[in-house]
mmCIF file of C-alpha atoms in Angstrom:
data_model
loop_
_atom_site.group_PDB
_atom_site.id
_atom_site.type_symbol
_atom_site.label_atom_id
_atom_site.label_comp_id
_atom_site.label_asym_id
_atom_site.label_seq_id
_atom_site.Cartn_x
_atom_site.Cartn_y
_atom_site.Cartn_z
ATOM 1 C CA GLU A 1 -30.123 18.894 -8.206
ATOM 2 C CA THR A 2 -31.865 18.622 -4.838
ATOM 3 C CA ALA A 3 -34.358 21.349 -4.115
ATOM 4 C CA VAL A 4 -36.496 19.634 -1.463
ATOM 5 C CA PHE A 5 -34.579 18.850 1.690
ATOM 6 C CA GLN A 6 -35.627 16.585 4.519
ATOM 7 C CA THR A 7 -34.139 15.866 7.924
ATOM 8 C CA PRO A 8 -33.375 13.455 9.397
ATOM 9 C CA ASN A 9 -32.651 10.795 6.781
ATOM 10 C CA TYR A 10 -33.311 8.002 9.180
ATOM 11 C CA HIS A 11 -34.741 7.741 12.683
ATOM 12 C CA VAL A 12 -35.103 4.813 15.029
ATOM 13 C CA THR A 13 -37.264 5.178 18.102
ATOM 14 C CA GLN A 14 -39.402 3.262 20.521
ATOM 15 C CA VAL A 15 -43.151 2.997 20.828
ATOM 16 C CA GLY A 16 -44.643 5.966 22.630
ATOM 17 C CA ASN A 17 -41.876 8.434 21.832
ATOM 18 C CA GLU A 18 -42.353 11.737 20.030
ATOM 19 C CA VAL A 19 -40.584 12.443 16.745
ATOM 20 C CA SER A 20 -40.351 15.423 14.415
ATOM 21 C CA PHE A 21 -39.408 15.613 10.775
ATOM 22 C CA ASN A 22 -38.450 18.691 8.828
ATOM 23 C CA CYS A 23 -38.857 19.663 5.202
ATOM 24 C CA LYS A 24 -37.664 22.693 3.291
ATOM 25 C CA GLN A 25 -38.032 23.539 -0.383
ATOM 26 C CA THR A 26 -36.055 26.161 -2.268
ATOM 27 C CA LEU A 27 -38.207 26.146 -5.394
ATOM 28 C CA GLY A 28 -40.501 28.996 -4.382
ATOM 29 C CA HIS A 29 -43.618 26.828 -4.653
ATOM 30 C CA ASP A 30 -46.755 27.595 -2.678
ATOM 31 C CA THR A 31 -47.939 24.009 -2.199
ATOM 32 C CA MET A 32 -46.317 21.272 -0.157
ATOM 33 C CA TYR A 33 -47.333 17.761 0.877
ATOM 34 C CA TRP A 34 -46.537 15.009 3.308
ATOM 35 C CA TYR A 35 -46.843 11.440 2.028
ATOM 36 C CA LYS A 36 -46.396 8.127 3.771
ATOM 37 C CA GLN A 37 -44.816 5.289 1.802
ATOM 38 C CA ASP A 38 -45.262 1.975 3.539
ATOM 39 C CA SER A 39 -43.359 -1.277 3.231
ATOM 40 C CA LYS A 40 -45.496 -2.289 0.234
ATOM 41 C CA LYS A 41 -44.550 0.984 -1.458
ATOM 42 C CA LEU A 42 -48.060 2.348 -1.288
ATOM 43 C CA LEU A 43 -47.845 6.125 -1.491
ATOM 44 C CA LYS A 44 -50.570 7.849 0.490
ATOM 45 C CA ILE A 45 -51.111 11.529 0.998
ATOM 46 C CA MET A 46 -51.305 12.722 4.579
ATOM 47 C CA PHE A 47 -51.410 16.511 4.451
ATOM 48 C CA SER A 48 -51.525 19.263 1.851
ATOM 49 C CA TYR A 49 -50.495 22.846 2.546
ATOM 50 C CA ASN A 50 -50.823 25.916 0.364
ATOM 51 C CA ASN A 51 -48.884 29.001 1.416
ATOM 52 C CA LYS A 52 -48.664 27.623 4.962
ATOM 53 C CA GLN A 53 -52.385 26.960 5.213
ATOM 54 C CA LEU A 54 -53.679 23.426 5.642
ATOM 55 C CA ILE A 55 -55.812 22.508 2.635
ATOM 56 C CA VAL A 56 -56.305 18.795 2.825
ATOM 57 C CA ASN A 57 -56.075 16.679 5.928
ATOM 58 C CA GLU A 58 -56.607 13.076 4.992
ATOM 59 C CA THR A 59 -57.832 10.704 7.609
ATOM 60 C CA VAL A 60 -54.687 10.212 9.604
ATOM 61 C CA PRO A 61 -54.444 9.476 13.322
ATOM 62 C CA ARG A 62 -54.510 12.502 15.607
ATOM 63 C CA ARG A 63 -51.023 11.790 16.858
ATOM 64 C CA PHE A 64 -49.778 13.237 13.549
ATOM 65 C CA SER A 65 -49.647 17.011 13.355
ATOM 66 C CA PRO A 66 -48.178 19.102 10.561
ATOM 67 C CA GLN A 67 -46.831 22.593 10.985
ATOM 68 C CA SER A 68 -45.790 25.256 8.533
ATOM 69 C CA SER A 69 -43.966 28.452 9.508
ATOM 70 C CA ASP A 70 -43.824 29.759 5.955
ATOM 71 C CA LYS A 71 -44.503 28.402 2.509
ATOM 72 C CA ALA A 72 -41.002 26.967 2.172
ATOM 73 C CA HIS A 73 -41.113 24.882 5.344
ATOM 74 C CA LEU A 74 -43.354 22.015 6.345
ATOM 75 C CA ASN A 75 -42.761 19.908 9.428
ATOM 76 C CA LEU A 76 -44.413 16.781 10.758
ATOM 77 C CA ARG A 77 -44.678 15.769 14.363
ATOM 78 C CA ILE A 78 -45.790 12.384 15.637
ATOM 79 C CA LYS A 79 -46.783 12.647 19.254
ATOM 80 C CA SER A 80 -46.642 9.036 20.368
ATOM 81 C CA VAL A 81 -45.352 6.700 17.713
ATOM 82 C CA GLU A 82 -46.754 3.234 17.135
ATOM 83 C CA PRO A 83 -45.256 0.284 15.256
ATOM 84 C CA GLU A 84 -47.461 0.879 12.206
ATOM 85 C CA ASP A 85 -45.895 4.307 11.824
ATOM 86 C CA SER A 86 -42.729 2.658 10.539
ATOM 87 C CA ALA A 87 -42.480 3.906 6.967
ATOM 88 C CA VAL A 88 -40.772 6.418 4.722
ATOM 89 C CA TYR A 89 -42.213 9.913 5.019
ATOM 90 C CA LEU A 90 -41.869 11.907 1.839
ATOM 91 C CA CYS A 91 -42.232 15.637 1.549
ATOM 92 C CA ALA A 92 -43.129 17.144 -1.819
ATOM 93 C CA SER A 93 -43.426 20.582 -3.326
ATOM 94 C CA ARG A 94 -45.710 21.323 -6.253
ATOM 95 C CA VAL A 95 -45.752 23.772 -9.125
ATOM 96 C CA TRP A 96 -49.114 24.283 -10.814
ATOM 97 C CA GLY A 97 -50.276 25.106 -14.310
ATOM 98 C CA SER A 98 -48.839 23.666 -17.507
ATOM 99 C CA GLN A 99 -45.662 22.724 -15.630
ATOM 100 C CA ASP A 100 -47.657 20.834 -13.004
ATOM 101 C CA THR A 101 -45.086 18.675 -11.205
ATOM 102 C CA GLN A 102 -44.459 17.429 -7.705
ATOM 103 C CA TYR A 103 -40.857 17.426 -6.526
ATOM 104 C CA PHE A 104 -40.133 14.931 -3.794
ATOM 105 C CA GLY A 105 -37.554 15.134 -1.080
ATOM 106 C CA PRO A 106 -35.269 12.188 -0.285
ATOM 107 C CA GLY A 107 -37.562 11.016 2.503
ATOM 108 C CA THR A 108 -37.219 10.249 6.193
ATOM 109 C CA ARG A 109 -37.231 6.581 7.081
ATOM 110 C CA LEU A 110 -38.813 5.927 10.460
ATOM 111 C CA LEU A 111 -38.394 2.662 12.313
ATOM 112 C CA VAL A 112 -40.449 2.144 15.451
ATOM 113 C CA LEU A 113 -39.273 -0.651 17.703
ATOM 114 C CA GLY B 1 -63.652 10.128 -5.314
ATOM 115 C CA ASP B 2 -60.739 9.609 -7.643
ATOM 116 C CA SER B 3 -59.163 6.180 -7.992
ATOM 117 C CA VAL B 4 -56.601 4.503 -10.211
ATOM 118 C CA THR B 5 -55.837 0.913 -11.197
ATOM 119 C CA GLN B 6 -52.409 -0.126 -12.448
ATOM 120 C CA THR B 7 -50.883 -3.327 -13.746
ATOM 121 C CA GLU B 8 -50.474 -5.182 -10.530
ATOM 122 C CA GLY B 9 -47.307 -6.130 -8.790
ATOM 123 C CA LEU B 10 -44.221 -7.106 -10.660
ATOM 124 C CA VAL B 11 -43.490 -7.016 -14.390
ATOM 125 C CA THR B 12 -40.325 -8.756 -15.522
ATOM 126 C CA LEU B 13 -38.976 -8.282 -19.031
ATOM 127 C CA THR B 14 -35.904 -9.118 -21.018
ATOM 128 C CA GLU B 15 -33.848 -6.194 -22.219
ATOM 129 C CA GLY B 16 -34.922 -5.047 -25.667
ATOM 130 C CA LEU B 17 -38.528 -6.149 -25.400
ATOM 131 C CA PRO B 18 -41.368 -3.616 -25.389
ATOM 132 C CA VAL B 19 -42.813 -2.261 -22.167
ATOM 133 C CA MET B 20 -46.465 -1.628 -21.462
ATOM 134 C CA LEU B 21 -47.732 -0.720 -18.002
ATOM 135 C CA ASN B 22 -51.472 -0.283 -17.772
ATOM 136 C CA CYS B 23 -53.280 2.514 -15.988
ATOM 137 C CA THR B 24 -56.998 3.171 -15.813
ATOM 138 C CA TYR B 25 -58.622 5.762 -13.626
ATOM 139 C CA GLN B 26 -61.891 7.050 -12.269
ATOM 140 C CA THR B 27 -62.426 10.695 -11.494
ATOM 141 C CA ILE B 28 -65.307 13.024 -10.776
ATOM 142 C CA TYR B 29 -63.600 15.738 -12.803
ATOM 143 C CA SER B 30 -64.401 16.179 -16.476
ATOM 144 C CA ASN B 31 -60.917 17.447 -17.292
ATOM 145 C CA PRO B 32 -58.410 15.099 -15.642
ATOM 146 C CA PHE B 33 -54.661 15.401 -15.709
ATOM 147 C CA LEU B 34 -52.655 12.175 -15.722
ATOM 148 C CA PHE B 35 -49.133 11.611 -14.481
ATOM 149 C CA TRP B 36 -46.573 8.827 -14.432
ATOM 150 C CA TYR B 37 -43.974 9.022 -11.675
ATOM 151 C CA VAL B 38 -40.946 6.728 -11.494
ATOM 152 C CA GLN B 39 -39.030 5.703 -8.396
ATOM 153 C CA HIS B 40 -35.670 4.012 -8.717
ATOM 154 C CA LEU B 41 -34.193 1.976 -5.909
ATOM 155 C CA ASN B 42 -33.171 4.114 -2.921
ATOM 156 C CA GLU B 43 -34.477 7.250 -4.582
ATOM 157 C CA SER B 44 -37.657 9.266 -4.267
ATOM 158 C CA PRO B 45 -40.363 9.473 -6.947
ATOM 159 C CA ARG B 46 -39.871 11.886 -9.815
ATOM 160 C CA LEU B 47 -42.087 12.896 -12.694
ATOM 161 C CA LEU B 48 -41.644 10.831 -15.859
ATOM 162 C CA LEU B 49 -44.389 12.282 -18.019
ATOM 163 C CA LYS B 50 -47.820 13.861 -17.879
ATOM 164 C CA SER B 51 -50.752 14.701 -20.066
ATOM 165 C CA PHE B 52 -53.589 17.182 -19.946
ATOM 166 C CA THR B 53 -54.841 16.640 -23.489
ATOM 167 C CA ASP B 54 -57.154 13.919 -24.755
ATOM 168 C CA ASN B 55 -55.780 11.652 -27.503
ATOM 169 C CA LYS B 56 -52.419 13.388 -27.649
ATOM 170 C CA ARG B 57 -49.251 11.315 -27.271
ATOM 171 C CA THR B 58 -46.723 12.603 -24.772
ATOM 172 C CA GLU B 59 -43.120 11.393 -24.693
ATOM 173 C CA HIS B 60 -40.157 11.633 -22.369
ATOM 174 C CA GLN B 61 -36.938 9.666 -21.987
ATOM 175 C CA GLY B 62 -38.061 7.039 -24.484
ATOM 176 C CA PHE B 63 -41.377 6.439 -22.761
ATOM 177 C CA HIS B 64 -44.724 7.521 -24.156
ATOM 178 C CA ALA B 65 -48.349 7.558 -23.115
ATOM 179 C CA THR B 66 -51.621 8.818 -24.534
ATOM 180 C CA LEU B 67 -54.512 10.019 -22.422
ATOM 181 C CA HIS B 68 -57.762 8.461 -23.647
ATOM 182 C CA LYS B 69 -60.704 9.959 -21.801
ATOM 183 C CA SER B 70 -63.135 7.681 -23.632
ATOM 184 C CA SER B 71 -61.591 4.643 -21.965
ATOM 185 C CA SER B 72 -60.176 6.439 -18.896
ATOM 186 C CA SER B 73 -56.724 5.107 -19.652
ATOM 187 C CA PHE B 74 -53.135 6.353 -19.642
ATOM 188 C CA HIS B 75 -50.930 3.359 -20.396
ATOM 189 C CA LEU B 76 -47.156 3.763 -20.287
ATOM 190 C CA GLN B 77 -45.152 2.299 -23.155
ATOM 191 C CA LYS B 78 -41.622 1.995 -24.400
ATOM 192 C CA SER B 79 -40.509 0.232 -27.540
ATOM 193 C CA SER B 80 -37.372 -1.349 -26.089
ATOM 194 C CA ALA B 81 -36.690 -1.896 -22.394
ATOM 195 C CA GLN B 82 -33.299 -1.065 -20.919
ATOM 196 C CA LEU B 83 -31.728 -2.349 -17.726
ATOM 197 C CA SER B 84 -31.890 1.172 -16.303
ATOM 198 C CA ASP B 85 -35.684 1.169 -16.659
ATOM 199 C CA SER B 86 -35.938 -1.162 -13.685
ATOM 200 C CA ALA B 87 -37.925 0.866 -11.172
ATOM 201 C CA LEU B 88 -41.302 1.363 -9.524
ATOM 202 C CA TYR B 89 -43.826 3.211 -11.682
ATOM 203 C CA TYR B 90 -46.834 5.088 -10.317
ATOM 204 C CA CYS B 91 -49.794 6.349 -12.303
ATOM 205 C CA ALA B 92 -51.674 9.284 -10.768
ATOM 206 C CA PRO B 93 -54.756 11.228 -11.861
ATOM 207 C CA SER B 94 -55.504 14.768 -10.811
ATOM 208 C CA SER B 95 -57.287 17.821 -12.155
ATOM 209 C CA SER B 96 -57.237 21.585 -11.988
ATOM 210 C CA GLY B 97 -59.890 21.386 -9.296
ATOM 211 C CA SER B 98 -58.043 18.969 -7.057
ATOM 212 C CA TRP B 99 -55.255 19.679 -4.582
ATOM 213 C CA GLN B 100 -53.987 16.163 -4.543
ATOM 214 C CA LEU B 101 -52.743 13.345 -6.720
ATOM 215 C CA ILE B 102 -54.084 9.884 -6.041
ATOM 216 C CA PHE B 103 -51.196 7.525 -6.621
ATOM 217 C CA GLY B 104 -51.837 4.026 -7.857
ATOM 218 C CA SER B 105 -50.388 1.048 -6.047
ATOM 219 C CA GLY B 106 -47.338 1.086 -8.281
ATOM 220 C CA THR B 107 -45.920 -1.410 -10.767
ATOM 221 C CA GLN B 108 -42.430 -2.754 -10.210
ATOM 222 C CA LEU B 109 -40.659 -3.166 -13.538
ATOM 223 C CA THR B 110 -37.591 -5.377 -13.596
ATOM 224 C CA VAL B 111 -35.573 -5.606 -16.796
ATOM 225 C CA MET B 112 -33.283 -8.615 -17.094
ATOM 226 C CA PRO B 113 -30.247 -8.908 -19.380
#
């Protein structure tokens, strides 16, 4: 049963354009993440949010900017896309404690031409 | 910082043979948590199993792993591989003091009939 939703599923754009991705979780978790999964399937964290506050901002280019309106929503904007931004962007929600688990959304596949 | 090393690349097995995917980690935290996530084709990663306790075997869906802090290992095993086990497997350490999981590079398991 899907509880982390992402839109769009797939996006094709050209170098220099701006794109935005949306993520919503209905699990009531406080912590959400953005990951980038590249063509080699490497899964790298980009941003961590707790209750709509940025906690961890890994070294990502400045053209990436996350935004959270409330703890259930986490968006990602890329100001001027570049070819190396082509990847799958995965949103995740996390429950802590003994049930510690990350729940991933279906991902947004970005192709930059 | 934290790091993790997995069995590299691709592991190909014949159905019915045992599975062992290696995972060793380095962490600055004295009380690490270890996770295995599995990602099937065209799906997003999901939790397979986890452990917070040293030298205690944890099992789920036929897979098992034991966290050994003395050797910093959390190898994933299964006694008999099934075709449906074909997937990408990620090992990831974390701790109660860390906001993020550091995912390994992933091991692609392919089970042949």
